[in-house]
Amino acid sequence: MVKEMASSGKSRADENKAIRKQALRDQLSNGKHVEHVIDIANKLADFDAVLDSADIQRYKAAADIKLKLINKYLPDTKSIELSSDSDNPLTISVIERTIVKVKD
């Protein structure tokens, strides 16, 4: 099977996935979900506002739902970069240990 490579060196499927992901990011951004969560946080942090426990529970539930939606499609991006140069090449060592139980 031959993968069709786009001009960027990525497969067509990878490019399409990136396009869909960016479209989803744009849609969520236009939906103002993040801004709504920030507004809720500001309302809860306003000590001058009088809120009863039902209001607080509704705000918390709305924020939780929006955060789950955001995290489902926009997960935290974490990466670890490993680099080396010709003077200090990157090496990977594997150590295998065997535990031997000695009979008495």
Backbone atoms as SQL, in Angstrom:
CREATE TABLE atoms (id INTEGER PRIMARY KEY, chain TEXT, resi INTEGER, resn TEXT, atom TEXT, x REAL, y REAL, z REAL);
INSERT INTO atoms VALUES
  (1, 'A', 1, 'MET', 'N', 0.840, -1.173, 0.000),
  (2, 'A', 1, 'MET', 'CA', 0.000, 0.000, 0.000),
  (3, 'A', 1, 'MET', 'C', 0.886, 1.237, 0.000),
  (4, 'A', 2, 'VAL', 'N', 0.614, 2.153, -0.863),
  (5, 'A', 2, 'VAL', 'CA', 1.407, 3.372, -0.980),
  (6, 'A', 2, 'VAL', 'C', 0.597, 4.528, -0.436),
  (7, 'A', 3, 'LYS', 'N', 1.185, 5.262, 0.516),
  (8, 'A', 3, 'LYS', 'CA', 0.518, 6.444, 1.054),
  (9, 'A', 3, 'LYS', 'C', 0.808, 7.623, 0.157),
  (10, 'A', 4, 'GLU', 'N', -0.228, 8.360, -0.144),
  (11, 'A', 4, 'GLU', 'CA', -0.045, 9.563, -0.957),
  (12, 'A', 4, 'GLU', 'C', 0.481, 10.666, -0.054),
  (13, 'A', 5, 'MET', 'N', 1.610, 11.232, -0.421),
  (14, 'A', 5, 'MET', 'CA', 2.227, 12.272, 0.388),
  (15, 'A', 5, 'MET', 'C', 1.901, 13.629, -0.208),
  (16, 'A', 6, 'ALA', 'N', 1.530, 14.542, 0.653),
  (17, 'A', 6, 'ALA', 'CA', 1.278, 15.914, 0.215),
  (18, 'A', 6, 'ALA', 'C', 2.608, 16.639, 0.119),
  (19, 'A', 7, 'SER', 'N', 2.551, 17.870, -0.354),
  (20, 'A', 7, 'SER', 'CA', 3.795, 18.635, -0.536),
  (21, 'A', 7, 'SER', 'C', 4.520, 18.895, 0.773),
  (22, 'A', 8, 'SER', 'N', 3.814, 18.833, 1.907),
  (23, 'A', 8, 'SER', 'CA', 4.438, 19.095, 3.209),
  (24, 'A', 8, 'SER', 'C', 5.147, 17.867, 3.765),
  (25, 'A', 9, 'GLY', 'N', 5.033, 16.725, 3.107),
  (26, 'A', 9, 'GLY', 'CA', 5.663, 15.509, 3.598),
  (27, 'A', 9, 'GLY', 'C', 4.727, 14.685, 4.460),
  (28, 'A', 10, 'LYS', 'N', 3.521, 15.183, 4.734),
  (29, 'A', 10, 'LYS', 'CA', 2.536, 14.451, 5.516),
  (30, 'A', 10, 'LYS', 'C', 1.624, 13.683, 4.569),
  (31, 'A', 11, 'SER', 'N', 1.058, 12.596, 5.073),
  (32, 'A', 11, 'SER', 'CA', 0.114, 11.861, 4.245),
  (33, 'A', 11, 'SER', 'C', -1.164, 12.682, 4.105),
  (34, 'A', 12, 'ARG', 'N', -1.926, 12.383, 3.084),
  (35, 'A', 12, 'ARG', 'CA', -3.177, 13.109, 2.845),
  (36, 'A', 12, 'ARG', 'C', -4.115, 12.946, 4.038),
  (37, 'A', 13, 'ALA', 'N', -4.144, 11.761, 4.628),
  (38, 'A', 13, 'ALA', 'CA', -5.009, 11.511, 5.784),
  (39, 'A', 13, 'ALA', 'C', -4.592, 12.389, 6.967),
  (40, 'A', 14, 'ASP', 'N', -3.275, 12.528, 7.193),
  (41, 'A', 14, 'ASP', 'CA', -2.794, 13.377, 8.286),
  (42, 'A', 14, 'ASP', 'C', -3.153, 14.837, 8.046),
  (43, 'A', 15, 'GLU', 'N', -3.041, 15.276, 6.799),
  (44, 'A', 15, 'GLU', 'CA', -3.420, 16.654, 6.481),
  (45, 'A', 15, 'GLU', 'C', -4.910, 16.876, 6.686),
  (46, 'A', 16, 'ASN', 'N', -5.726, 15.918, 6.243),
  (47, 'A', 16, 'ASN', 'CA', -7.168, 16.034, 6.440),
  (48, 'A', 16, 'ASN', 'C', -7.531, 16.054, 7.918),
  (49, 'A', 17, 'LYS', 'N', -6.851, 15.237, 8.708),
  (50, 'A', 17, 'LYS', 'CA', -7.092, 15.208, 10.153),
  (51, 'A', 17, 'LYS', 'C', -6.747, 16.559, 10.771),
  (52, 'A', 18, 'ALA', 'N', -5.641, 17.147, 10.363),
  (53, 'A', 18, 'ALA', 'CA', -5.239, 18.455, 10.878),
  (54, 'A', 18, 'ALA', 'C', -6.246, 19.534, 10.481),
  (55, 'A', 19, 'ILE', 'N', -6.766, 19.450, 9.275),
  (56, 'A', 19, 'ILE', 'CA', -7.766, 20.421, 8.808),
  (57, 'A', 19, 'ILE', 'C', -9.046, 20.291, 9.637),
  (58, 'A', 20, 'ARG', 'N', -9.486, 19.045, 9.870),
  (59, 'A', 20, 'ARG', 'CA', -10.693, 18.833, 10.675),
  (60, 'A', 20, 'ARG', 'C', -10.493, 19.316, 12.108),
  (61, 'A', 21, 'LYS', 'N', -9.314, 19.051, 12.656),
  (62, 'A', 21, 'LYS', 'CA', -9.025, 19.480, 14.020),
  (63, 'A', 21, 'LYS', 'C', -9.045, 21.004, 14.125),
  (64, 'A', 22, 'GLN', 'N', -8.467, 21.681, 13.142),
  (65, 'A', 22, 'GLN', 'CA', -8.470, 23.140, 13.159),
  (66, 'A', 22, 'GLN', 'C', -9.886, 23.680, 12.987),
  (67, 'A', 23, 'ALA', 'N', -10.688, 23.042, 12.150),
  (68, 'A', 23, 'ALA', 'CA', -12.080, 23.470, 11.970),
  (69, 'A', 23, 'ALA', 'C', -12.856, 23.322, 13.269),
  (70, 'A', 24, 'LEU', 'N', -12.588, 22.244, 14.003),
  (71, 'A', 24, 'LEU', 'CA', -13.250, 22.039, 15.283),
  (72, 'A', 24, 'LEU', 'C', -12.807, 23.084, 16.298),
  (73, 'A', 25, 'ARG', 'N', -11.517, 23.390, 16.311),
  (74, 'A', 25, 'ARG', 'CA', -11.015, 24.449, 17.185),
  (75, 'A', 25, 'ARG', 'C', -11.715, 25.769, 16.884),
  (76, 'A', 26, 'ASP', 'N', -11.865, 26.074, 15.594),
  (77, 'A', 26, 'ASP', 'CA', -12.532, 27.314, 15.199),
  (78, 'A', 26, 'ASP', 'C', -13.986, 27.312, 15.648),
  (79, 'A', 27, 'GLN', 'N', -14.657, 26.178, 15.478),
  (80, 'A', 27, 'GLN', 'CA', -16.057, 26.080, 15.877),
  (81, 'A', 27, 'GLN', 'C', -16.206, 26.290, 17.381),
  (82, 'A', 28, 'LEU', 'N', -15.347, 25.642, 18.175),
  (83, 'A', 28, 'LEU', 'CA', -15.423, 25.817, 19.622),
  (84, 'A', 28, 'LEU', 'C', -15.096, 27.246, 20.023),
  (85, 'A', 29, 'SER', 'N', -14.144, 27.838, 19.341),
  (86, 'A', 29, 'SER', 'CA', -13.796, 29.226, 19.631),
  (87, 'A', 29, 'SER', 'C', -14.961, 30.153, 19.318),
  (88, 'A', 30, 'ASN', 'N', -15.634, 29.916, 18.186),
  (89, 'A', 30, 'ASN', 'CA', -16.784, 30.733, 17.820),
  (90, 'A', 30, 'ASN', 'C', -17.962, 30.508, 18.753),
  (91, 'A', 31, 'GLY', 'N', -18.024, 29.335, 19.379),
  (92, 'A', 31, 'GLY', 'CA', -19.092, 29.036, 20.325),
  (93, 'A', 31, 'GLY', 'C', -18.894, 29.724, 21.659),
  (94, 'A', 32, 'LYS', 'N', -17.749, 30.322, 21.853),
  (95, 'A', 32, 'LYS', 'CA', -17.439, 31.086, 23.068),
  (96, 'A', 32, 'LYS', 'C', -17.506, 30.236, 24.338),
  (97, 'A', 33, 'HIS', 'N', -17.205, 28.930, 24.224),
  (98, 'A', 33, 'HIS', 'CA', -17.252, 28.060, 25.392),
  (99, 'A', 33, 'HIS', 'C', -16.217, 28.463, 26.434),
  (100, 'A', 34, 'VAL', 'N', -15.018, 28.765, 25.987),
  (101, 'A', 34, 'VAL', 'CA', -13.959, 29.147, 26.919),
  (102, 'A', 34, 'VAL', 'C', -14.331, 30.454, 27.615),
  (103, 'A', 35, 'GLU', 'N', -14.838, 31.419, 26.846),
  (104, 'A', 35, 'GLU', 'CA', -15.228, 32.701, 27.428),
  (105, 'A', 35, 'GLU', 'C', -16.346, 32.517, 28.447),
  (106, 'A', 36, 'HIS', 'N', -17.264, 31.604, 28.178),
  (107, 'A', 36, 'HIS', 'CA', -18.364, 31.352, 29.100),
  (108, 'A', 36, 'HIS', 'C', -17.840, 30.776, 30.412),
  (109, 'A', 37, 'VAL', 'N', -16.886, 29.864, 30.331),
  (110, 'A', 37, 'VAL', 'CA', -16.299, 29.294, 31.541),
  (111, 'A', 37, 'VAL', 'C', -15.591, 30.393, 32.339),
  (112, 'A', 38, 'ILE', 'N', -14.903, 31.284, 31.653),
  (113, 'A', 38, 'ILE', 'CA', -14.227, 32.397, 32.336),
  (114, 'A', 38, 'ILE', 'C', -15.253, 33.313, 33.003),
  (115, 'A', 39, 'ASP', 'N', -16.363, 33.594, 32.316),
  (116, 'A', 39, 'ASP', 'CA', -17.428, 34.414, 32.909),
  (117, 'A', 39, 'ASP', 'C', -17.983, 33.772, 34.171),
  (118, 'A', 40, 'ILE', 'N', -18.203, 32.467, 34.114),
  (119, 'A', 40, 'ILE', 'CA', -18.711, 31.747, 35.286),
  (120, 'A', 40, 'ILE', 'C', -17.708, 31.846, 36.439),
  (121, 'A', 41, 'ALA', 'N', -16.438, 31.662, 36.133),
  (122, 'A', 41, 'ALA', 'CA', -15.408, 31.750, 37.171),
  (123, 'A', 41, 'ALA', 'C', -15.390, 33.149, 37.789),
  (124, 'A', 42, 'ASN', 'N', -15.550, 34.166, 36.964),
  (125, 'A', 42, 'ASN', 'CA', -15.568, 35.531, 37.482),
  (126, 'A', 42, 'ASN', 'C', -16.789, 35.776, 38.367),
  (127, 'A', 43, 'LYS', 'N', -17.943, 35.229, 37.987),
  (128, 'A', 43, 'LYS', 'CA', -19.144, 35.370, 38.807),
  (129, 'A', 43, 'LYS', 'C', -18.954, 34.698, 40.162),
  (130, 'A', 44, 'LEU', 'N', -18.359, 33.516, 40.147),
  (131, 'A', 44, 'LEU', 'CA', -18.132, 32.801, 41.403),
  (132, 'A', 44, 'LEU', 'C', -17.082, 33.484, 42.272),
  (133, 'A', 45, 'ALA', 'N', -16.144, 34.189, 41.637),
  (134, 'A', 45, 'ALA', 'CA', -15.079, 34.864, 42.381),
  (135, 'A', 45, 'ALA', 'C', -15.493, 36.242, 42.887),
  (136, 'A', 46, 'ASP', 'N', -16.636, 36.759, 42.416),
  (137, 'A', 46, 'ASP', 'CA', -17.110, 38.080, 42.833),
  (138, 'A', 46, 'ASP', 'C', -17.727, 37.975, 44.225),
  (139, 'A', 47, 'PHE', 'N', -17.012, 38.493, 45.225),
  (140, 'A', 47, 'PHE', 'CA', -17.469, 38.399, 46.606),
  (141, 'A', 47, 'PHE', 'C', -18.623, 39.348, 46.901),
  (142, 'A', 48, 'ASP', 'N', -18.841, 40.340, 46.048),
  (143, 'A', 48, 'ASP', 'CA', -19.941, 41.283, 46.250),
  (144, 'A', 48, 'ASP', 'C', -21.279, 40.703, 45.780),
  (145, 'A', 49, 'ALA', 'N', -21.240, 39.730, 44.891),
  (146, 'A', 49, 'ALA', 'CA', -22.470, 39.128, 44.383),
  (147, 'A', 49, 'ALA', 'C', -23.036, 38.166, 45.416),
  (148, 'A', 50, 'VAL', 'N', -24.358, 38.179, 45.538),
  (149, 'A', 50, 'VAL', 'CA', -25.037, 37.276, 46.462),
  (150, 'A', 50, 'VAL', 'C', -25.568, 36.095, 45.652),
  (151, 'A', 51, 'LEU', 'N', -25.028, 34.931, 45.931),
  (152, 'A', 51, 'LEU', 'CA', -25.431, 33.713, 45.223),
  (153, 'A', 51, 'LEU', 'C', -25.915, 32.689, 46.235),
  (154, 'A', 52, 'ASP', 'N', -27.030, 32.048, 45.921),
  (155, 'A', 52, 'ASP', 'CA', -27.448, 30.963, 46.808),
  (156, 'A', 52, 'ASP', 'C', -26.807, 29.664, 46.322),
  (157, 'A', 53, 'SER', 'N', -26.962, 28.619, 47.086),
  (158, 'A', 53, 'SER', 'CA', -26.289, 27.358, 46.759),
  (159, 'A', 53, 'SER', 'C', -26.785, 26.777, 45.431),
  (160, 'A', 54, 'ALA', 'N', -28.048, 27.012, 45.079),
  (161, 'A', 54, 'ALA', 'CA', -28.564, 26.499, 43.805),
  (162, 'A', 54, 'ALA', 'C', -27.877, 27.194, 42.633),
  (163, 'A', 55, 'ASP', 'N', -27.663, 28.510, 42.743),
  (164, 'A', 55, 'ASP', 'CA', -26.951, 29.245, 41.692),
  (165, 'A', 55, 'ASP', 'C', -25.537, 28.714, 41.531),
  (166, 'A', 56, 'ILE', 'N', -24.879, 28.499, 42.633),
  (167, 'A', 56, 'ILE', 'CA', -23.496, 28.010, 42.604),
  (168, 'A', 56, 'ILE', 'C', -23.440, 26.636, 41.953),
  (169, 'A', 57, 'GLN', 'N', -24.386, 25.750, 42.294),
  (170, 'A', 57, 'GLN', 'CA', -24.407, 24.409, 41.709),
  (171, 'A', 57, 'GLN', 'C', -24.669, 24.466, 40.205),
  (172, 'A', 58, 'ARG', 'N', -25.568, 25.362, 39.772),
  (173, 'A', 58, 'ARG', 'CA', -25.843, 25.500, 38.337),
  (174, 'A', 58, 'ARG', 'C', -24.625, 26.018, 37.595),
  (175, 'A', 59, 'TYR', 'N', -23.961, 27.034, 38.171),
  (176, 'A', 59, 'TYR', 'CA', -22.748, 27.568, 37.544),
  (177, 'A', 59, 'TYR', 'C', -21.679, 26.490, 37.439),
  (178, 'A', 60, 'LYS', 'N', -21.508, 25.736, 38.524),
  (179, 'A', 60, 'LYS', 'CA', -20.493, 24.687, 38.533),
  (180, 'A', 60, 'LYS', 'C', -20.814, 23.610, 37.492),
  (181, 'A', 61, 'ALA', 'N', -22.086, 23.210, 37.404),
  (182, 'A', 61, 'ALA', 'CA', -22.481, 22.187, 36.430),
  (183, 'A', 61, 'ALA', 'C', -22.265, 22.689, 34.999),
  (184, 'A', 62, 'ALA', 'N', -22.633, 23.929, 34.738),
  (185, 'A', 62, 'ALA', 'CA', -22.456, 24.488, 33.390),
  (186, 'A', 62, 'ALA', 'C', -20.975, 24.548, 33.029),
  (187, 'A', 63, 'ALA', 'N', -20.148, 24.995, 33.974),
  (188, 'A', 63, 'ALA', 'CA', -18.708, 25.081, 33.716),
  (189, 'A', 63, 'ALA', 'C', -18.118, 23.689, 33.490),
  (190, 'A', 64, 'ASP', 'N', -18.533, 22.715, 34.282),
  (191, 'A', 64, 'ASP', 'CA', -18.022, 21.344, 34.124),
  (192, 'A', 64, 'ASP', 'C', -18.373, 20.771, 32.754),
  (193, 'A', 65, 'ILE', 'N', -19.608, 20.998, 32.325),
  (194, 'A', 65, 'ILE', 'CA', -20.036, 20.491, 31.014),
  (195, 'A', 65, 'ILE', 'C', -19.218, 21.138, 29.903),
  (196, 'A', 66, 'LYS', 'N', -19.064, 22.447, 29.978),
  (197, 'A', 66, 'LYS', 'CA', -18.300, 23.155, 28.942),
  (198, 'A', 66, 'LYS', 'C', -16.841, 22.723, 28.954),
  (199, 'A', 67, 'LEU', 'N', -16.255, 22.547, 30.140),
  (200, 'A', 67, 'LEU', 'CA', -14.859, 22.117, 30.213),
  (201, 'A', 67, 'LEU', 'C', -14.680, 20.712, 29.653),
  (202, 'A', 68, 'LYS', 'N', -15.643, 19.831, 29.899),
  (203, 'A', 68, 'LYS', 'CA', -15.549, 18.478, 29.338),
  (204, 'A', 68, 'LYS', 'C', -15.616, 18.527, 27.816),
  (205, 'A', 69, 'LEU', 'N', -16.485, 19.369, 27.296),
  (206, 'A', 69, 'LEU', 'CA', -16.579, 19.522, 25.844),
  (207, 'A', 69, 'LEU', 'C', -15.274, 20.064, 25.276),
  (208, 'A', 70, 'ILE', 'N', -14.730, 21.069, 25.918),
  (209, 'A', 70, 'ILE', 'CA', -13.469, 21.663, 25.459),
  (210, 'A', 70, 'ILE', 'C', -12.346, 20.639, 25.536),
  (211, 'A', 71, 'ASN', 'N', -12.245, 19.923, 26.658),
  (212, 'A', 71, 'ASN', 'CA', -11.159, 18.954, 26.839),
  (213, 'A', 71, 'ASN', 'C', -11.285, 17.746, 25.917),
  (214, 'A', 72, 'LYS', 'N', -12.507, 17.414, 25.513),
  (215, 'A', 72, 'LYS', 'CA', -12.686, 16.284, 24.603),
  (216, 'A', 72, 'LYS', 'C', -12.081, 16.580, 23.240),
  (217, 'A', 73, 'TYR', 'N', -12.272, 17.793, 22.780),
  (218, 'A', 73, 'TYR', 'CA', -11.808, 18.142, 21.453),
  (219, 'A', 73, 'TYR', 'C', -10.509, 18.939, 21.443),
  (220, 'A', 74, 'LEU', 'N', -10.181, 19.565, 22.559),
  (221, 'A', 74, 'LEU', 'CA', -8.949, 20.346, 22.656),
  (222, 'A', 74, 'LEU', 'C', -8.175, 19.908, 23.895),
  (223, 'A', 75, 'PRO', 'N', -7.662, 18.695, 23.903),
  (224, 'A', 75, 'PRO', 'CA', -6.947, 18.237, 25.090),
  (225, 'A', 75, 'PRO', 'C', -5.687, 19.052, 25.321),
  (226, 'A', 76, 'ASP', 'N', -5.231, 19.032, 26.568),
  (227, 'A', 76, 'ASP', 'CA', -3.980, 19.700, 26.876),
  (228, 'A', 76, 'ASP', 'C', -2.890, 19.118, 25.992),
  (229, 'A', 77, 'THR', 'N', -2.115, 19.986, 25.409),
  (230, 'A', 77, 'THR', 'CA', -1.024, 19.510, 24.569),
  (231, 'A', 77, 'THR', 'C', 0.258, 19.529, 25.384),
  (232, 'A', 78, 'LYS', 'N', 0.855, 18.383, 25.459),
  (233, 'A', 78, 'LYS', 'CA', 2.104, 18.231, 26.186),
  (234, 'A', 78, 'LYS', 'C', 3.082, 17.536, 25.257),
  (235, 'A', 79, 'SER', 'N', 4.299, 17.981, 25.310),
  (236, 'A', 79, 'SER', 'CA', 5.291, 17.316, 24.478),
  (237, 'A', 79, 'SER', 'C', 6.631, 17.316, 25.189),
  (238, 'A', 80, 'ILE', 'N', 7.419, 16.358, 24.819),
  (239, 'A', 80, 'ILE', 'CA', 8.781, 16.259, 25.324),
  (240, 'A', 80, 'ILE', 'C', 9.684, 16.222, 24.104),
  (241, 'A', 81, 'GLU', 'N', 10.623, 17.104, 24.080),
  (242, 'A', 81, 'GLU', 'CA', 11.536, 17.151, 22.943),
  (243, 'A', 81, 'GLU', 'C', 12.878, 16.586, 23.362),
  (244, 'A', 82, 'LEU', 'N', 13.346, 15.637, 22.604),
  (245, 'A', 82, 'LEU', 'CA', 14.666, 15.067, 22.808),
  (246, 'A', 82, 'LEU', 'C', 15.525, 15.507, 21.636),
  (247, 'A', 83, 'SER', 'N', 16.653, 16.059, 21.934),
  (248, 'A', 83, 'SER', 'CA', 17.521, 16.480, 20.844),
  (249, 'A', 83, 'SER', 'C', 18.959, 16.127, 21.177),
  (250, 'A', 84, 'SER', 'N', 19.759, 16.085, 20.158),
  (251, 'A', 84, 'SER', 'CA', 21.180, 15.804, 20.337),
  (252, 'A', 84, 'SER', 'C', 21.947, 16.494, 19.229),
  (253, 'A', 85, 'ASP', 'N', 23.241, 16.471, 19.362),
  (254, 'A', 85, 'ASP', 'CA', 24.082, 17.005, 18.303),
  (255, 'A', 85, 'ASP', 'C', 25.219, 16.022, 18.060),
  (256, 'A', 86, 'SER', 'N', 26.071, 16.340, 17.139),
  (257, 'A', 86, 'SER', 'CA', 27.129, 15.395, 16.783),
  (258, 'A', 86, 'SER', 'C', 28.125, 15.189, 17.922),
  (259, 'A', 87, 'ASP', 'N', 28.304, 16.207, 18.789),
  (260, 'A', 87, 'ASP', 'CA', 29.233, 16.065, 19.912),
  (261, 'A', 87, 'ASP', 'C', 28.627, 15.250, 21.050),
  (262, 'A', 88, 'ASN', 'N', 27.321, 15.334, 21.217),
  (263, 'A', 88, 'ASN', 'CA', 26.624, 14.616, 22.289),
  (264, 'A', 88, 'ASN', 'C', 25.449, 13.839, 21.688),
  (265, 'A', 89, 'PRO', 'N', 25.712, 12.691, 21.066),
  (266, 'A', 89, 'PRO', 'CA', 24.627, 11.943, 20.438),
  (267, 'A', 89, 'PRO', 'C', 23.653, 11.382, 21.479),
  (268, 'A', 90, 'LEU', 'N', 22.425, 11.269, 21.080),
  (269, 'A', 90, 'LEU', 'CA', 21.393, 10.720, 21.931),
  (270, 'A', 90, 'LEU', 'C', 21.548, 9.204, 21.960),
  (271, 'A', 91, 'THR', 'N', 21.631, 8.654, 23.149),
  (272, 'A', 91, 'THR', 'CA', 21.740, 7.201, 23.282),
  (273, 'A', 91, 'THR', 'C', 20.633, 6.695, 24.188),
  (274, 'A', 92, 'ILE', 'N', 20.162, 5.529, 23.898),
  (275, 'A', 92, 'ILE', 'CA', 19.133, 4.890, 24.711),
  (276, 'A', 92, 'ILE', 'C', 19.702, 3.582, 25.204),
  (277, 'A', 93, 'SER', 'N', 19.640, 3.407, 26.514),
  (278, 'A', 93, 'SER', 'CA', 20.146, 2.177, 27.115),
  (279, 'A', 93, 'SER', 'C', 18.987, 1.403, 27.722),
  (280, 'A', 94, 'VAL', 'N', 19.015, 0.106, 27.550),
  (281, 'A', 94, 'VAL', 'CA', 18.004, -0.758, 28.138),
  (282, 'A', 94, 'VAL', 'C', 18.707, -1.658, 29.135),
  (283, 'A', 95, 'ILE', 'N', 18.197, -1.645, 30.347),
  (284, 'A', 95, 'ILE', 'CA', 18.770, -2.481, 31.397),
  (285, 'A', 95, 'ILE', 'C', 17.728, -3.526, 31.758),
  (286, 'A', 96, 'GLU', 'N', 18.111, -4.766, 31.672),
  (287, 'A', 96, 'GLU', 'CA', 17.190, -5.850, 32.011),
  (288, 'A', 96, 'GLU', 'C', 17.647, -6.451, 33.334),
  (289, 'A', 97, 'ARG', 'N', 16.720, -6.548, 34.265),
  (290, 'A', 97, 'ARG', 'CA', 17.046, -7.115, 35.561),
  (291, 'A', 97, 'ARG', 'C', 16.247, -8.394, 35.754),
  (292, 'A', 98, 'THR', 'N', 16.913, -9.385, 36.308),
  (293, 'A', 98, 'THR', 'CA', 16.246, -10.655, 36.611),
  (294, 'A', 98, 'THR', 'C', 16.402, -10.895, 38.100),
  (295, 'A', 99, 'ILE', 'N', 15.275, -11.110, 38.747),
  (296, 'A', 99, 'ILE', 'CA', 15.301, -11.363, 40.183),
  (297, 'A', 99, 'ILE', 'C', 15.263, -12.878, 40.390),
  (298, 'A', 100, 'VAL', 'N', 16.252, -13.339, 41.099),
  (299, 'A', 100, 'VAL', 'CA', 16.382, -14.761, 41.341),
  (300, 'A', 100, 'VAL', 'C', 16.173, -15.015, 42.823),
  (301, 'A', 101, 'LYS', 'N', 15.299, -15.944, 43.124),
  (302, 'A', 101, 'LYS', 'CA', 15.045, -16.301, 44.520),
  (303, 'A', 101, 'LYS', 'C', 15.851, -17.552, 44.840),
  (304, 'A', 102, 'VAL', 'N', 16.639, -17.470, 45.873),
  (305, 'A', 102, 'VAL', 'CA', 17.484, -18.594, 46.262),
  (306, 'A', 102, 'VAL', 'C', 16.737, -19.432, 47.287),
  (307, 'A', 103, 'LYS', 'N', 16.697, -20.763, 47.066),
  (308, 'A', 103, 'LYS', 'CA', 16.059, -21.653, 48.027),
  (309, 'A', 103, 'LYS', 'C', 16.986, -21.864, 49.193),
  (310, 'A', 104, 'ASP', 'N', 16.388, -22.017, 50.377),
  (311, 'A', 104, 'ASP', 'CA', 17.191, -22.261, 51.587),
  (312, 'A', 104, 'ASP', 'C', 17.696, -23.655, 51.664);
